[in-house]
Coordinates of C-alpha atoms in Angstrom, one line a residue:
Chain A
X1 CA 141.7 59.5 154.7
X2 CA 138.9 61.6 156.3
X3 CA 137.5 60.9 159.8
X4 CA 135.2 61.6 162.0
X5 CA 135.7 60.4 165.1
X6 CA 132.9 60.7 168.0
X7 CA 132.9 60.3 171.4
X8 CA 132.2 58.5 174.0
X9 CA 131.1 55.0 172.3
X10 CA 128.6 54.5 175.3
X11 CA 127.1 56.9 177.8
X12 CA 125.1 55.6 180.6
X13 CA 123.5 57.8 183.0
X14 CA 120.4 57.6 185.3
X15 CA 117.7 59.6 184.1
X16 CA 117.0 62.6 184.9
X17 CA 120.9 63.3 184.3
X18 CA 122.3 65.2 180.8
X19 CA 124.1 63.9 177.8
X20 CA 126.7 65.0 175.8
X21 CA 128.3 63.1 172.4
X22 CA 131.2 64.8 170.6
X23 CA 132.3 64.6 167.2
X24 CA 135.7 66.0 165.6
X25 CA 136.4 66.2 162.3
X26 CA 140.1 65.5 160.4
X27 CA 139.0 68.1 158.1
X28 CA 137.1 71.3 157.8
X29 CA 133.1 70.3 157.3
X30 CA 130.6 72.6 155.0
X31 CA 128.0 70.9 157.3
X32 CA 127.3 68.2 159.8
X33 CA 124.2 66.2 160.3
X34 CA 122.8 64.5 163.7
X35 CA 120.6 61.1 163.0
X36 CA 119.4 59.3 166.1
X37 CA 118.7 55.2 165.7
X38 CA 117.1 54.1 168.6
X39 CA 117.1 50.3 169.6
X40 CA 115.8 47.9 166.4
X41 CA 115.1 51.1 164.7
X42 CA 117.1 52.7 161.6
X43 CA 118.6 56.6 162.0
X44 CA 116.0 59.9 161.6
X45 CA 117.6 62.9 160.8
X46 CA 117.3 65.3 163.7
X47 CA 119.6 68.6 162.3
X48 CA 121.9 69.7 160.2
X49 CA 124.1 73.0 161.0
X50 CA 125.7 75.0 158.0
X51 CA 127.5 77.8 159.9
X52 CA 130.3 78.6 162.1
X53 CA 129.8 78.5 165.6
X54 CA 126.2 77.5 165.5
X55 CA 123.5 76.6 168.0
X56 CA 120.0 75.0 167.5
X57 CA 118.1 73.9 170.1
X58 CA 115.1 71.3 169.8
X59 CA 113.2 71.2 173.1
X60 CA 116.2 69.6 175.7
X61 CA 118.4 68.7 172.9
X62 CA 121.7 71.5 171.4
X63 CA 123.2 71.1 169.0
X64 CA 126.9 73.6 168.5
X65 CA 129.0 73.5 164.9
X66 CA 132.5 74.9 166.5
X67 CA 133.6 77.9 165.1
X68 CA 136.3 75.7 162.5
X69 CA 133.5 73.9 161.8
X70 CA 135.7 70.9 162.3
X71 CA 133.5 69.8 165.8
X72 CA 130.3 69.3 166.6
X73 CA 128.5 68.1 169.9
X74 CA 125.1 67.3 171.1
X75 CA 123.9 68.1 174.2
X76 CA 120.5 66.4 176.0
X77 CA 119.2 68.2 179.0
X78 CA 117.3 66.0 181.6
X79 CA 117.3 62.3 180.0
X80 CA 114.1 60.7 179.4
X81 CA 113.9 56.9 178.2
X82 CA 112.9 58.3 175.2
X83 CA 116.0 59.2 174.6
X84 CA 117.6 56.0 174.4
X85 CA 119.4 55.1 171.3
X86 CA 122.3 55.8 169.1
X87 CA 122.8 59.2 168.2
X88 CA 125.9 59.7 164.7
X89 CA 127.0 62.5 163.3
X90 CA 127.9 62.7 159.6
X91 CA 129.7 65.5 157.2
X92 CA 130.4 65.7 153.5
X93 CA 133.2 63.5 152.2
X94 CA 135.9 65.9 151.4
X95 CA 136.9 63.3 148.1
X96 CA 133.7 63.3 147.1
X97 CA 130.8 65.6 147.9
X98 CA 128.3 62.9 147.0
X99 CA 128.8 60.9 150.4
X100 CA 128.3 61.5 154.3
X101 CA 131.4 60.6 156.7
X102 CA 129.5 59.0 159.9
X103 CA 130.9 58.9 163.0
X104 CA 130.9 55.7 164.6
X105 CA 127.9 56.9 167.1
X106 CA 127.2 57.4 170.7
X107 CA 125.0 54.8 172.6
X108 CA 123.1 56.5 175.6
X109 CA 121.5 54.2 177.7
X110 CA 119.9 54.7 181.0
X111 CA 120.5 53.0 183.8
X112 CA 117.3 51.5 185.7
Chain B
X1 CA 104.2 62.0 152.0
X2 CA 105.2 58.3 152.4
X3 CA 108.3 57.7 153.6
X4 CA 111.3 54.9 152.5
X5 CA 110.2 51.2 151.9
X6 CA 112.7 48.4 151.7
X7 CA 111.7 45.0 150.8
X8 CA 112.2 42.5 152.0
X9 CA 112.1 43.1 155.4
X10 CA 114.0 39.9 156.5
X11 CA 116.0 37.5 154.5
X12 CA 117.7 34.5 155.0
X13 CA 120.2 33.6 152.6
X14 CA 122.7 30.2 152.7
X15 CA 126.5 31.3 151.6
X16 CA 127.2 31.1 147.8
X17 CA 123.7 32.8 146.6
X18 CA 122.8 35.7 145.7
X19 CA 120.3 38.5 146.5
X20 CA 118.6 41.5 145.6
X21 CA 116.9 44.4 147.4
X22 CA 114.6 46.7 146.7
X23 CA 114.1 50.5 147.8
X24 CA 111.8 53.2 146.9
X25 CA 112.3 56.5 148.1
X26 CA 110.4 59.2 149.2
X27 CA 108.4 60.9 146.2
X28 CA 110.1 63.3 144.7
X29 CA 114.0 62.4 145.9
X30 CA 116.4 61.7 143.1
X31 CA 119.0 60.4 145.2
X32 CA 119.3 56.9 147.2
X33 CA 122.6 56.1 148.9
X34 CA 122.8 52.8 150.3
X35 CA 124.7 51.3 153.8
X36 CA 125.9 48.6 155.5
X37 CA 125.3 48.3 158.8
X38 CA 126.7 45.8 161.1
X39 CA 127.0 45.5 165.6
X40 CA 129.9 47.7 166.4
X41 CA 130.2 48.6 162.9
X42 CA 128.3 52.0 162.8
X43 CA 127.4 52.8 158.9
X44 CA 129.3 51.7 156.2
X45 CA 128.5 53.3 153.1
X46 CA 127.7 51.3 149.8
X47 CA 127.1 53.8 147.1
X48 CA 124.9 56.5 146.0
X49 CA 122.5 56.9 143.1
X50 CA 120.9 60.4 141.5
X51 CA 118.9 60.2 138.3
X52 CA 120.0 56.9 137.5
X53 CA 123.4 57.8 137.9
X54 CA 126.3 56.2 140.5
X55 CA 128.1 59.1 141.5
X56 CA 130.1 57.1 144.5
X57 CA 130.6 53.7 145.8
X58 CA 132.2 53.0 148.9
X59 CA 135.2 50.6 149.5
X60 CA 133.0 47.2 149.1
X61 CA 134.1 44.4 146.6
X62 CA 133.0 43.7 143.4
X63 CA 129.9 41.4 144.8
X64 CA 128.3 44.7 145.8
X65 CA 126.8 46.5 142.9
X66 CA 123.6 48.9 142.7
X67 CA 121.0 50.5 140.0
X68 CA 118.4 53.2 139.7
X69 CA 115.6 53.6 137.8
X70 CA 114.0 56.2 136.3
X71 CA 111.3 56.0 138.9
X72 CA 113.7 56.5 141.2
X73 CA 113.4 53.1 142.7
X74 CA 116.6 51.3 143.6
X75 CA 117.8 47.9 143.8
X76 CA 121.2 46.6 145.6
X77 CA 122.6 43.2 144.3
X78 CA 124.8 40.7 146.2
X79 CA 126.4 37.9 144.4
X80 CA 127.7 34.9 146.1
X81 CA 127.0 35.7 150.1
X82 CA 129.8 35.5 152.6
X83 CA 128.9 35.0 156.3
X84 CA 130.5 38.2 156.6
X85 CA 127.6 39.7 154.7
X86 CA 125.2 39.4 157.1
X87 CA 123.5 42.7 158.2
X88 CA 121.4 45.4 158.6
X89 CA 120.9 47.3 154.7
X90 CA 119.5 50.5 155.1
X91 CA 118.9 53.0 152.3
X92 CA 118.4 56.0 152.3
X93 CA 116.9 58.8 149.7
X94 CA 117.6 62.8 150.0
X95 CA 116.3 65.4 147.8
X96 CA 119.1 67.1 146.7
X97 CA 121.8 63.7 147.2
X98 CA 124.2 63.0 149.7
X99 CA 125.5 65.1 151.5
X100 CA 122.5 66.6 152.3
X101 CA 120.0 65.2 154.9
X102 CA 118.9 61.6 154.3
X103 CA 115.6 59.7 155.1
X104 CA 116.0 56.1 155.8
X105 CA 114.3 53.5 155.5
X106 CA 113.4 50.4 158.0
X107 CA 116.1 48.5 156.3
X108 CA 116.5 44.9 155.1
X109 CA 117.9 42.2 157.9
X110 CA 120.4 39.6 155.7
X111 CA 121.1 36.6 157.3
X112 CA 123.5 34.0 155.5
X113 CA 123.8 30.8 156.7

């Protein structure tokens, strides 16, 4: 069935330092969605990108859809402890547009 | 605008009952989708309402089942709790419906003892 696999699981890194989560897709995506869920919290939608190839930036975060829209990765500039948390992707279900596909999430946590 | 309540909060549960939980969306979203979330788990998805309607459920037994109503409010219904069952249930409404971008809720902790 359809996967979306994301990389690493974990991430630590001092602060200060950057971040980067991957996700890769088993099948071709009309979109993909970032959420973050920090610690006792539940997941905010950050972005979603449509088209091939895209960037968005928000502040030190960028976000890239590759250009087979089948990958995705999020990139934090400069950590702050703000940043802690979980951060998922999710696309449409390829069986059924009525459902996201999450990834299994990236846990960045910085190391005191 | 306000944004997703679940009640109750927290809920403790012994194996064998049942329970039900509640979820209104932000005003104006049709659509509620509901998950399972559980450590190491990430988010497994339940199913997903719009008008009223179920237009997908997820791979969860039969003791799993969902409604809308026409105030877009939903409820999620477990019958006769496992110890497996115990986790985080988040919902969460979008305007247009899954697959689009979805607003979640706190979520409702289930604990069964």
């Amino acid at each position: 069935g359809q996967q979306v696999m994301q990389i690493p699981q974990y991430q630590h890194v001092q602060e200060g330092e950057d971040f980067t989560t991957y996700c890769n897709s088993s099948t071709t995506l009309s979109n993909i969605q970032w959420y973050k869920q920090r610690p006792g919290g539940h997941p905010v939608f950050l972005i979603q990108l449509v088209k091939s190839g895209e960037v968005k930036k928000q502040k030190r975060l960028t976000f890239q859809f590759g250009e087979a829209k089948k990958n995705s990765s999020l990139h934090i500039t400069a950590t702050q402890t703000t940043d802690v948390g979980t951060y998922f992707c999710a696309g449409p279900g390829m069986d059924s547009n009525y459902q996201l596909i999450w990834g299994a999430g990236t846990k960045l946590i910085i190391k005191p | 605008k306000a944004g997703v309540t679940q009640t109750p909060r927290y809920l403790i549960k012994t194996r064998g009952q049942q329970v039900t939980l509640s979820c209104s969306p932000i005003s104006g979203h049709r659509s509620v989708s509901w998950y399972q979330q559980t450590p190491g788990q990430g988010l497994q998805f339940l199913f997903e309402y719009f008008s009223e309607t179920q237009r997908n459920k997820g791979n969860f037994p039969g003791r799993f089942s969902g409604r809308q109503f026409s105030n877009s409010r939903s409820e999620m219904n477990v019958s006769t709790l496992e110890l497996g069952d115990s986790a985080l249930y988040l919902c969460a409404s979008s305007e247009k419906g899954a697959p689009y971008e979805q607003y979640f809720g706190p979520g409702t902790r289930l604990t069964v003892t």
